[in-house]
mmCIF file of C-alpha atoms in Angstrom:
data_model
loop_
_atom_site.group_PDB
_atom_site.id
_atom_site.type_symbol
_atom_site.label_atom_id
_atom_site.label_comp_id
_atom_site.label_asym_id
_atom_site.label_seq_id
_atom_site.Cartn_x
_atom_site.Cartn_y
_atom_site.Cartn_z
ATOM 1 C CA MET D 2 61.023 227.991 162.527
ATOM 2 C CA SER D 3 64.497 228.871 163.707
ATOM 3 C CA ILE D 4 65.608 227.119 166.868
ATOM 4 C CA THR D 5 68.524 227.535 169.237
ATOM 5 C CA ARG D 6 71.140 224.781 169.160
ATOM 6 C CA VAL D 7 69.880 223.403 172.471
ATOM 7 C CA GLY D 8 66.317 223.113 173.714
ATOM 8 C CA PHE D 9 64.748 222.423 177.083
ATOM 9 C CA GLY D 10 63.699 218.795 177.602
ATOM 10 C CA ALA D 11 60.787 218.276 179.987
ATOM 11 C CA TRP D 12 60.674 214.490 180.478
ATOM 12 C CA ALA D 13 61.815 214.581 184.115
ATOM 13 C CA LEU D 14 59.283 217.299 184.958
ATOM 14 C CA GLY D 15 56.561 214.660 184.793
ATOM 15 C CA GLY D 16 57.679 213.387 188.207
ATOM 16 C CA GLY D 17 58.171 209.867 189.461
ATOM 17 C CA ASP D 18 54.659 208.515 189.859
ATOM 18 C CA TRP D 19 54.521 206.589 186.593
ATOM 19 C CA ALA D 20 56.323 203.758 184.815
ATOM 20 C CA ARG D 21 59.064 205.866 183.167
ATOM 21 C CA GLY D 22 59.541 208.617 185.742
ATOM 22 C CA TRP D 23 62.764 210.164 187.011
ATOM 23 C CA GLY D 24 61.817 210.273 190.671
ATOM 24 C CA ALA D 25 60.016 212.961 192.641
ATOM 25 C CA GLN D 26 60.126 216.463 191.176
ATOM 26 C CA ASN D 27 59.078 219.798 192.677
ATOM 27 C CA ASP D 28 56.662 221.602 190.358
ATOM 28 C CA ALA D 29 57.748 225.077 191.448
ATOM 29 C CA GLU D 30 61.352 224.147 190.644
ATOM 30 C CA SER D 31 60.226 222.847 187.257
ATOM 31 C CA ILE D 32 58.521 226.125 186.409
ATOM 32 C CA ALA D 33 61.554 228.091 187.582
ATOM 33 C CA ALA D 34 63.828 225.932 185.402
ATOM 34 C CA ILE D 35 61.694 226.493 182.303
ATOM 35 C CA GLN D 36 61.451 230.233 182.780
ATOM 36 C CA HIS D 37 65.165 230.512 183.548
ATOM 37 C CA ALA D 38 66.080 228.604 180.375
ATOM 38 C CA VAL D 39 63.860 230.842 178.259
ATOM 39 C CA ARG D 40 65.263 234.004 179.787
ATOM 40 C CA ARG D 41 68.782 232.732 179.132
ATOM 41 C CA GLY D 42 67.913 232.476 175.429
ATOM 42 C CA ILE D 43 66.559 228.952 174.869
ATOM 43 C CA ASN D 44 63.670 229.310 172.421
ATOM 44 C CA TRP D 45 62.059 225.845 172.401
ATOM 45 C CA ILE D 46 60.758 223.222 174.812
ATOM 46 C CA ASP D 47 60.266 219.555 174.002
ATOM 47 C CA THR D 48 57.832 217.402 175.958
ATOM 48 C CA ALA D 49 55.304 214.608 175.415
ATOM 49 C CA ALA D 50 51.792 213.888 176.584
ATOM 50 C CA VAL D 51 52.980 210.719 178.306
ATOM 51 C CA TYR D 52 55.603 212.425 180.505
ATOM 52 C CA GLY D 53 54.032 212.202 183.937
ATOM 53 C CA LEU D 54 50.826 211.086 182.188
ATOM 54 C CA GLY D 55 49.946 214.644 181.190
ATOM 55 C CA HIS D 56 51.726 216.363 184.072
ATOM 56 C CA SER D 57 54.735 217.672 182.134
ATOM 57 C CA GLU D 58 52.503 219.410 179.588
ATOM 58 C CA THR D 59 50.404 220.882 182.400
ATOM 59 C CA ILE D 60 53.500 222.289 184.134
ATOM 60 C CA ILE D 61 54.721 223.802 180.862
ATOM 61 C CA GLY D 62 51.336 225.440 180.440
ATOM 62 C CA GLN D 63 51.685 226.980 183.896
ATOM 63 C CA ALA D 64 55.231 228.156 183.158
ATOM 64 C CA LEU D 65 54.080 229.855 179.944
ATOM 65 C CA LYS D 66 51.602 231.955 181.909
ATOM 66 C CA GLY D 67 54.533 233.542 183.722
ATOM 67 C CA LEU D 68 56.211 234.618 180.484
ATOM 68 C CA SER D 69 55.388 237.599 178.316
ATOM 69 C CA ARG D 70 54.166 236.956 174.796
ATOM 70 C CA ALA D 71 57.536 238.122 173.459
ATOM 71 C CA GLU D 72 59.308 235.571 175.667
ATOM 72 C CA ARG D 73 57.109 232.613 174.703
ATOM 73 C CA PRO D 74 59.214 229.695 173.421
ATOM 74 C CA LEU D 75 58.271 227.277 170.673
ATOM 75 C CA ILE D 76 56.473 224.219 172.050
ATOM 76 C CA PHE D 77 57.164 220.725 170.734
ATOM 77 C CA THR D 78 55.271 217.687 172.018
ATOM 78 C CA LYS D 79 54.573 214.076 171.110
ATOM 79 C CA GLY D 80 51.658 211.651 171.069
ATOM 80 C CA GLY D 81 50.798 208.044 170.358
ATOM 81 C CA LEU D 82 51.375 206.632 173.854
ATOM 82 C CA ARG D 83 48.168 205.953 175.799
ATOM 83 C CA TRP D 84 48.121 205.187 179.493
ATOM 84 C CA ASP D 85 45.774 203.621 182.042
ATOM 85 C CA ASP D 86 44.501 206.219 184.530
ATOM 86 C CA HIS D 87 43.734 203.406 186.967
ATOM 87 C CA ASP D 88 47.261 201.952 186.888
ATOM 88 C CA ARG D 89 49.914 204.654 186.638
ATOM 89 C CA GLN D 90 52.733 202.098 186.812
ATOM 90 C CA ALA D 91 51.547 200.183 183.750
ATOM 91 C CA MET D 92 53.673 200.779 180.651
ATOM 92 C CA PRO D 93 51.834 203.053 178.185
ATOM 93 C CA ARG D 94 50.637 201.430 174.970
ATOM 94 C CA ARG D 95 51.787 202.536 171.521
ATOM 95 C CA VAL D 96 48.531 203.507 169.851
ATOM 96 C CA GLY D 97 48.135 205.037 166.396
ATOM 97 C CA ASP D 98 44.371 204.791 165.981
ATOM 98 C CA PRO D 99 43.368 207.991 164.122
ATOM 99 C CA ASP D 100 40.509 208.886 166.474
ATOM 100 C CA SER D 101 42.734 208.316 169.492
ATOM 101 C CA LEU D 102 45.502 210.457 168.018
ATOM 102 C CA ARG D 103 43.148 213.317 167.159
ATOM 103 C CA GLU D 104 41.895 213.190 170.751
ATOM 104 C CA GLU D 105 45.486 213.344 171.998
ATOM 105 C CA ILE D 106 46.280 216.447 169.951
ATOM 106 C CA ASP D 107 43.281 218.271 171.397
ATOM 107 C CA ALA D 108 44.184 217.173 174.931
ATOM 108 C CA SER D 109 47.764 218.434 174.522
ATOM 109 C CA LEU D 110 46.534 221.802 173.236
ATOM 110 C CA LYS D 111 44.352 222.120 176.327
ATOM 111 C CA ARG D 112 47.035 221.107 178.845
ATOM 112 C CA LEU D 113 49.629 223.381 177.260
ATOM 113 C CA GLY D 114 47.172 226.260 177.022
ATOM 114 C CA VAL D 115 48.166 227.116 173.446
ATOM 115 C CA GLU D 116 46.177 227.550 170.249
ATOM 116 C CA THR D 117 48.794 225.873 168.065
ATOM 117 C CA ILE D 118 51.508 223.310 168.784
ATOM 118 C CA ASP D 119 54.695 224.305 166.961
ATOM 119 C CA LEU D 120 55.899 220.734 166.363
ATOM 120 C CA TYR D 121 53.839 217.598 166.925
ATOM 121 C CA GLN D 122 55.628 214.251 166.734
ATOM 122 C CA MET D 123 54.601 210.611 166.738
ATOM 123 C CA HIS D 124 56.464 209.288 169.770
ATOM 124 C CA TRP D 125 57.016 205.657 168.649
ATOM 125 C CA PRO D 126 55.906 203.312 165.870
ATOM 126 C CA THR D 127 52.669 201.678 166.953
ATOM 127 C CA ASP D 128 52.025 198.168 168.210
ATOM 128 C CA ASP D 129 48.223 198.295 167.896
ATOM 129 C CA GLY D 130 48.213 197.356 164.211
ATOM 130 C CA THR D 131 47.660 200.884 162.882
ATOM 131 C CA PRO D 132 49.624 201.363 159.636
ATOM 132 C CA LEU D 133 52.150 204.178 159.624
ATOM 133 C CA GLU D 134 50.327 205.802 156.730
ATOM 134 C CA ALA D 135 47.158 206.066 158.834
ATOM 135 C CA TYR D 136 48.708 207.814 161.820
ATOM 136 C CA TRP D 137 50.997 209.989 159.704
ATOM 137 C CA GLN D 138 47.972 211.234 157.762
ATOM 138 C CA VAL D 139 46.412 212.393 161.048
ATOM 139 C CA LEU D 140 49.484 214.531 161.745
ATOM 140 C CA LEU D 141 49.513 215.930 158.206
ATOM 141 C CA ASP D 142 45.824 216.792 158.535
ATOM 142 C CA ALA D 143 46.488 218.530 161.860
ATOM 143 C CA LYS D 144 49.173 220.609 160.163
ATOM 144 C CA ARG D 145 46.830 221.460 157.320
ATOM 145 C CA SER D 146 44.106 222.525 159.768
ATOM 146 C CA GLY D 147 46.447 224.791 161.722
ATOM 147 C CA LYS D 148 46.376 222.868 165.002
ATOM 148 C CA VAL D 149 50.114 222.234 164.566
ATOM 149 C CA ARG D 150 52.756 224.092 162.567
ATOM 150 C CA ALA D 151 55.098 221.206 161.787
ATOM 151 C CA VAL D 152 55.003 217.428 162.113
ATOM 152 C CA GLY D 153 57.686 214.885 162.842
ATOM 153 C CA LEU D 154 58.556 211.385 163.939
ATOM 154 C CA SER D 155 60.436 210.141 166.975
ATOM 155 C CA ASN D 156 62.205 206.778 167.295
ATOM 156 C CA HIS D 157 61.445 205.775 163.687
ATOM 157 C CA ASN D 158 63.857 204.056 161.309
ATOM 158 C CA VAL D 159 64.789 204.829 157.703
ATOM 159 C CA ALA D 160 62.165 202.523 156.167
ATOM 160 C CA GLN D 161 59.480 204.230 158.254
ATOM 161 C CA LEU D 162 60.795 207.680 157.337
ATOM 162 C CA GLU D 163 60.631 206.717 153.664
ATOM 163 C CA ALA D 164 57.036 205.522 154.011
ATOM 164 C CA ALA D 165 55.985 208.738 155.740
ATOM 165 C CA GLU D 166 57.834 210.957 153.260
ATOM 166 C CA ARG D 167 55.911 209.414 150.370
ATOM 167 C CA LEU D 168 52.699 210.669 151.983
ATOM 168 C CA GLY D 169 53.896 214.079 153.153
ATOM 169 C CA HIS D 170 57.150 215.716 154.192
ATOM 170 C CA VAL D 171 58.683 214.694 157.514
ATOM 171 C CA ASP D 172 59.606 218.047 159.017
ATOM 172 C CA SER D 173 61.702 216.560 161.800
ATOM 173 C CA LEU D 174 63.014 213.415 163.434
ATOM 174 C CA GLN D 175 63.778 212.916 167.122
ATOM 175 C CA PRO D 176 66.229 210.014 167.659
ATOM 176 C CA PRO D 177 68.311 209.085 170.702
ATOM 177 C CA PHE D 178 71.901 210.183 170.142
ATOM 178 C CA SER D 179 74.933 210.579 172.366
ATOM 179 C CA ALA D 180 78.590 209.606 172.503
ATOM 180 C CA ILE D 181 77.319 206.327 173.988
ATOM 181 C CA GLN D 182 74.257 205.698 171.817
ATOM 182 C CA ARG D 183 75.612 206.536 168.365
ATOM 183 C CA SER D 184 73.608 204.258 166.051
ATOM 184 C CA ALA D 185 71.614 207.133 164.535
ATOM 185 C CA ALA D 186 74.772 208.269 162.744
ATOM 186 C CA ASP D 187 74.717 205.057 160.702
ATOM 187 C CA ASP D 188 71.484 205.736 158.871
ATOM 188 C CA VAL D 189 68.803 208.168 160.075
ATOM 189 C CA LEU D 190 71.081 211.222 160.366
ATOM 190 C CA PRO D 191 72.328 210.878 156.754
ATOM 191 C CA TRP D 192 68.762 210.259 155.560
ATOM 192 C CA CYS D 193 67.514 213.419 157.262
ATOM 193 C CA ASP D 194 70.440 215.421 155.921
ATOM 194 C CA ARG D 195 69.557 214.358 152.370
ATOM 195 C CA HIS D 196 65.819 215.009 152.756
ATOM 196 C CA ASN D 197 65.889 218.417 154.466
ATOM 197 C CA THR D 198 64.406 216.924 157.628
ATOM 198 C CA GLY D 199 65.443 218.636 160.848
ATOM 199 C CA VAL D 200 66.874 216.470 163.629
ATOM 200 C CA ILE D 201 66.516 217.199 167.328
ATOM 201 C CA VAL D 202 68.395 214.522 169.238
ATOM 202 C CA TYR D 203 67.383 213.391 172.701
ATOM 203 C CA SER D 204 69.475 212.111 175.624
ATOM 204 C CA PRO D 205 72.720 213.750 174.412
ATOM 205 C CA MET D 206 74.096 213.261 177.947
ATOM 206 C CA GLN D 207 72.798 209.658 177.976
ATOM 207 C CA SER D 208 70.321 210.391 180.767
ATOM 208 C CA GLY D 209 72.984 211.776 183.078
ATOM 209 C CA LEU D 210 75.837 209.346 182.448
ATOM 210 C CA LEU D 211 77.878 211.922 180.502
ATOM 211 C CA THR D 212 77.415 214.865 182.852
ATOM 212 C CA GLY D 213 80.703 214.206 184.614
ATOM 213 C CA THR D 214 78.899 214.158 187.948
ATOM 214 C CA MET D 215 77.424 210.656 187.875
ATOM 215 C CA THR D 216 79.175 208.115 190.112
ATOM 216 C CA PRO D 217 78.623 204.456 191.048
ATOM 217 C CA ASP D 218 77.346 205.611 194.452
ATOM 218 C CA ARG D 219 74.773 207.899 192.835
ATOM 219 C CA VAL D 220 73.664 205.074 190.560
ATOM 220 C CA ARG D 221 73.197 202.755 193.538
ATOM 221 C CA ALA D 222 71.138 205.445 195.263
ATOM 222 C CA LEU D 223 68.620 205.805 192.409
ATOM 223 C CA GLY D 224 65.111 205.247 193.741
ATOM 224 C CA HIS D 225 62.593 202.667 192.606
ATOM 225 C CA ASP D 226 60.626 205.483 190.947
ATOM 226 C CA ASP D 227 63.560 206.399 188.684
ATOM 227 C CA TRP D 228 63.477 204.456 185.397
ATOM 228 C CA ARG D 229 67.275 204.474 185.198
ATOM 229 C CA ALA D 230 67.621 202.136 188.180
ATOM 230 C CA GLY D 231 68.515 198.760 186.720
ATOM 231 C CA HIS D 232 68.672 200.005 183.122
ATOM 232 C CA VAL D 233 71.340 198.220 181.083
ATOM 233 C CA GLU D 234 73.451 201.370 180.601
ATOM 234 C CA TYR D 235 73.431 201.875 184.382
ATOM 235 C CA THR D 236 74.593 198.355 185.235
ATOM 236 C CA SER D 237 77.914 196.517 184.842
ATOM 237 C CA PRO D 238 79.770 196.211 182.588
ATOM 238 C CA ARG D 239 78.338 199.116 180.617
ATOM 239 C CA LEU D 240 78.189 201.473 183.582
ATOM 240 C CA GLU D 241 81.941 201.389 184.116
ATOM 241 C CA ARG D 242 82.631 201.937 180.413
ATOM 242 C CA ASN D 243 80.184 204.836 180.241
ATOM 243 C CA LEU D 244 81.591 206.589 183.302
ATOM 244 C CA ALA D 245 85.119 206.089 181.959
ATOM 245 C CA LEU D 246 84.071 207.877 178.762
ATOM 246 C CA ALA D 247 82.641 210.752 180.798
ATOM 247 C CA ASP D 248 85.923 210.984 182.714
ATOM 248 C CA ALA D 249 87.820 211.121 179.415
ATOM 249 C CA MET D 250 85.769 214.172 178.389
ATOM 250 C CA LYS D 251 86.750 216.150 181.482
ATOM 251 C CA PRO D 252 90.116 217.392 180.100
ATOM 252 C CA LEU D 253 88.291 218.707 177.014
ATOM 253 C CA ALA D 254 85.826 220.503 179.249
ATOM 254 C CA GLN D 255 88.675 222.090 181.216
ATOM 255 C CA ARG D 256 90.382 223.206 178.008
ATOM 256 C CA HIS D 257 87.220 224.953 176.846
ATOM 257 C CA GLY D 258 86.288 226.327 180.260
ATOM 258 C CA ALA D 259 83.024 224.377 180.108
ATOM 259 C CA THR D 260 81.362 221.477 181.879
ATOM 260 C CA THR D 261 81.611 217.861 180.813
ATOM 261 C CA ALA D 262 77.875 217.997 180.153
ATOM 262 C CA ALA D 263 78.343 220.859 177.687
ATOM 263 C CA VAL D 264 81.075 218.927 175.848
ATOM 264 C CA ALA D 265 78.868 215.823 175.583
ATOM 265 C CA ILE D 266 76.034 217.878 174.125
ATOM 266 C CA ALA D 267 78.279 219.860 171.783
ATOM 267 C CA TRP D 268 79.675 216.557 170.456
ATOM 268 C CA THR D 269 76.227 215.585 169.143
ATOM 269 C CA LEU D 270 75.872 218.966 167.432
ATOM 270 C CA THR D 271 79.003 218.404 165.338
ATOM 271 C CA TRP D 272 77.315 215.670 163.280
ATOM 272 C CA PRO D 273 75.933 216.544 159.837
ATOM 273 C CA GLY D 274 72.152 216.573 159.880
ATOM 274 C CA VAL D 275 71.741 217.397 163.571
ATOM 275 C CA THR D 276 69.738 220.591 164.031
ATOM 276 C CA GLY D 277 69.564 220.782 167.810
ATOM 277 C CA ALA D 278 69.805 218.815 171.037
ATOM 278 C CA ILE D 279 67.118 218.307 173.670
ATOM 279 C CA VAL D 280 68.608 218.704 177.144
ATOM 280 C CA GLY D 281 66.757 218.030 180.363
ATOM 281 C CA ALA D 282 66.946 220.152 183.498
ATOM 282 C CA ARG D 283 65.137 219.943 186.814
ATOM 283 C CA SER D 284 66.335 223.273 188.224
ATOM 284 C CA PRO D 285 67.762 226.605 187.031
ATOM 285 C CA ALA D 286 71.224 225.486 188.182
ATOM 286 C CA GLN D 287 71.080 222.455 185.898
ATOM 287 C CA VAL D 288 70.236 224.730 182.959
ATOM 288 C CA ASP D 289 73.347 226.795 183.660
ATOM 289 C CA ASP D 290 75.423 223.596 183.792
ATOM 290 C CA TRP D 291 74.889 222.806 180.108
ATOM 291 C CA LEU D 292 73.908 226.106 178.497
ATOM 292 C CA ALA D 293 77.426 226.675 177.139
ATOM 293 C CA ALA D 294 76.807 223.823 174.695
ATOM 294 C CA ALA D 295 74.797 226.322 172.631
ATOM 295 C CA THR D 296 78.003 228.141 171.656
ATOM 296 C CA LEU D 297 80.721 225.534 172.245
ATOM 297 C CA GLU D 298 82.532 224.482 169.062
ATOM 298 C CA LEU D 299 84.610 221.305 169.211
ATOM 299 C CA ASP D 300 87.534 221.159 166.802
ATOM 300 C CA ASP D 301 89.053 218.159 165.052
ATOM 301 C CA ASP D 302 91.501 217.526 167.890
ATOM 302 C CA ASP D 303 88.594 217.388 170.334
ATOM 303 C CA LEU D 304 86.672 214.993 168.109
ATOM 304 C CA ASP D 305 89.744 212.793 167.733
ATOM 305 C CA ALA D 306 90.145 212.724 171.514
ATOM 306 C CA VAL D 307 86.529 211.623 171.998
ATOM 307 C CA ALA D 308 86.883 208.943 169.316
ATOM 308 C CA ASP D 309 90.052 207.672 170.993
ATOM 309 C CA ALA D 310 88.259 207.585 174.354
ATOM 310 C CA ILE D 311 85.364 205.646 172.843
ATOM 311 C CA ALA D 312 87.789 203.078 171.437
ATOM 312 C CA ARG D 313 89.752 202.886 174.672
ATOM 313 C CA THR D 314 86.751 202.504 176.988
ATOM 314 C CA GLY D 315 84.597 200.379 174.710
ATOM 315 C CA ALA D 316 81.581 202.514 175.569
ATOM 316 C CA GLY D 317 78.494 202.374 173.374
ATOM 317 C CA VAL D 318 77.937 201.425 169.747
ATOM 318 C CA GLY D 319 77.985 203.220 166.409
ATOM 319 C CA PRO D 320 80.347 205.549 164.528
ATOM 320 C CA ALA D 321 82.779 207.246 166.901
ATOM 321 C CA ARG D 322 83.512 210.402 164.920
ATOM 322 C CA PRO D 323 81.739 212.709 162.484
ATOM 323 C CA PRO D 324 83.301 213.186 159.045
ATOM 324 C CA ARG D 325 86.209 215.597 158.927
ATOM 325 C CA ARG D 326 85.456 219.084 157.691
ATOM 326 C CA GLU D 327 86.857 220.102 154.337
ATOM 327 C CA ASP D 328 87.897 223.401 155.895
ATOM 328 C CA ASP D 329 89.797 223.092 159.179
ATOM 329 C CA SER D 330 89.138 226.700 160.140
ATOM 330 C CA VAL D 331 86.898 227.346 163.124
ATOM 331 C CA LEU D 332 83.301 227.867 162.037
ATOM 332 C CA ASP D 333 81.203 230.780 163.232
ATOM 333 C CA ILE D 334 78.387 229.746 165.545
ATOM 334 C CA LEU D 335 74.977 230.654 164.201
ATOM 335 C CA PRO D 336 72.478 231.829 166.815
ATOM 336 C CA SER D 337 69.846 229.454 165.461
ATOM 337 C CA LEU D 338 69.333 226.642 162.982
ATOM 338 C CA SER D 339 66.336 225.969 160.798
ATOM 339 C CA LEU D 340 63.816 223.232 161.484
#
């Protein structure tokens, strides 16, 4: 598969009526956002069964019906989180039981309305006692049977990647990665780069903190049905550091004629090993706010400025700058990268 540098993230489209929701969401606006992103050139969507407890996948399935076959994007989803239909606010459980996982794959195919899932990922390591080898074999079998085209892991560490790779190739990894949450650059990004494993990073804007539009007043106004309310990155002292970093990115955005959001996303794409970035949007306008990240190239001066801002603000943890390029010339932007 060849994928565009940015993909559409559908977590927020699940709505607010569950333990990790983003607040109320209009389904018609969700469908419009998806179709707008695809028609602007985005060729992949990332979701998960657990987002909205099945609702995000259902909405994507509805959006696909409004697209021609030629327009159809690649569909990536995730499994391994099971929820209680009788208590939507209960935190989903991390389940890797093979029968449960096979059931999840079939349920996702049905909700999405597709015959094959392009990339199926294990959302988290399990806490039900299922060995990694057992649940990874289910994904490899699904790939072999044709139910999925590629298989990957999300939120797994290097030791877990190594264990999976011994059984069958890990096509992709999905880690959190942003100018605030930079730990992936320490270990999993280099591992993936060495093993020809694609990387699609999530939360490159740190769930809205690096958009340049988040303010303390907006944070205080977050509803009880928005998981960000009270989250450590949204509370003092981290909140002030994070917003200061976003402010420091604004001059770079102005220099490039782009939004702060686009700069934050483009920063993640400069790191070796990163294939693409998953970016959420709840409306067509939000898609347009970050779409320039697909073609925005940050130079060494930009990367130095971000690293300086990280040091100055004290925001986040992890390496503050990707390695310097051997050739300082501006690189051509490829329309797509391989996964």
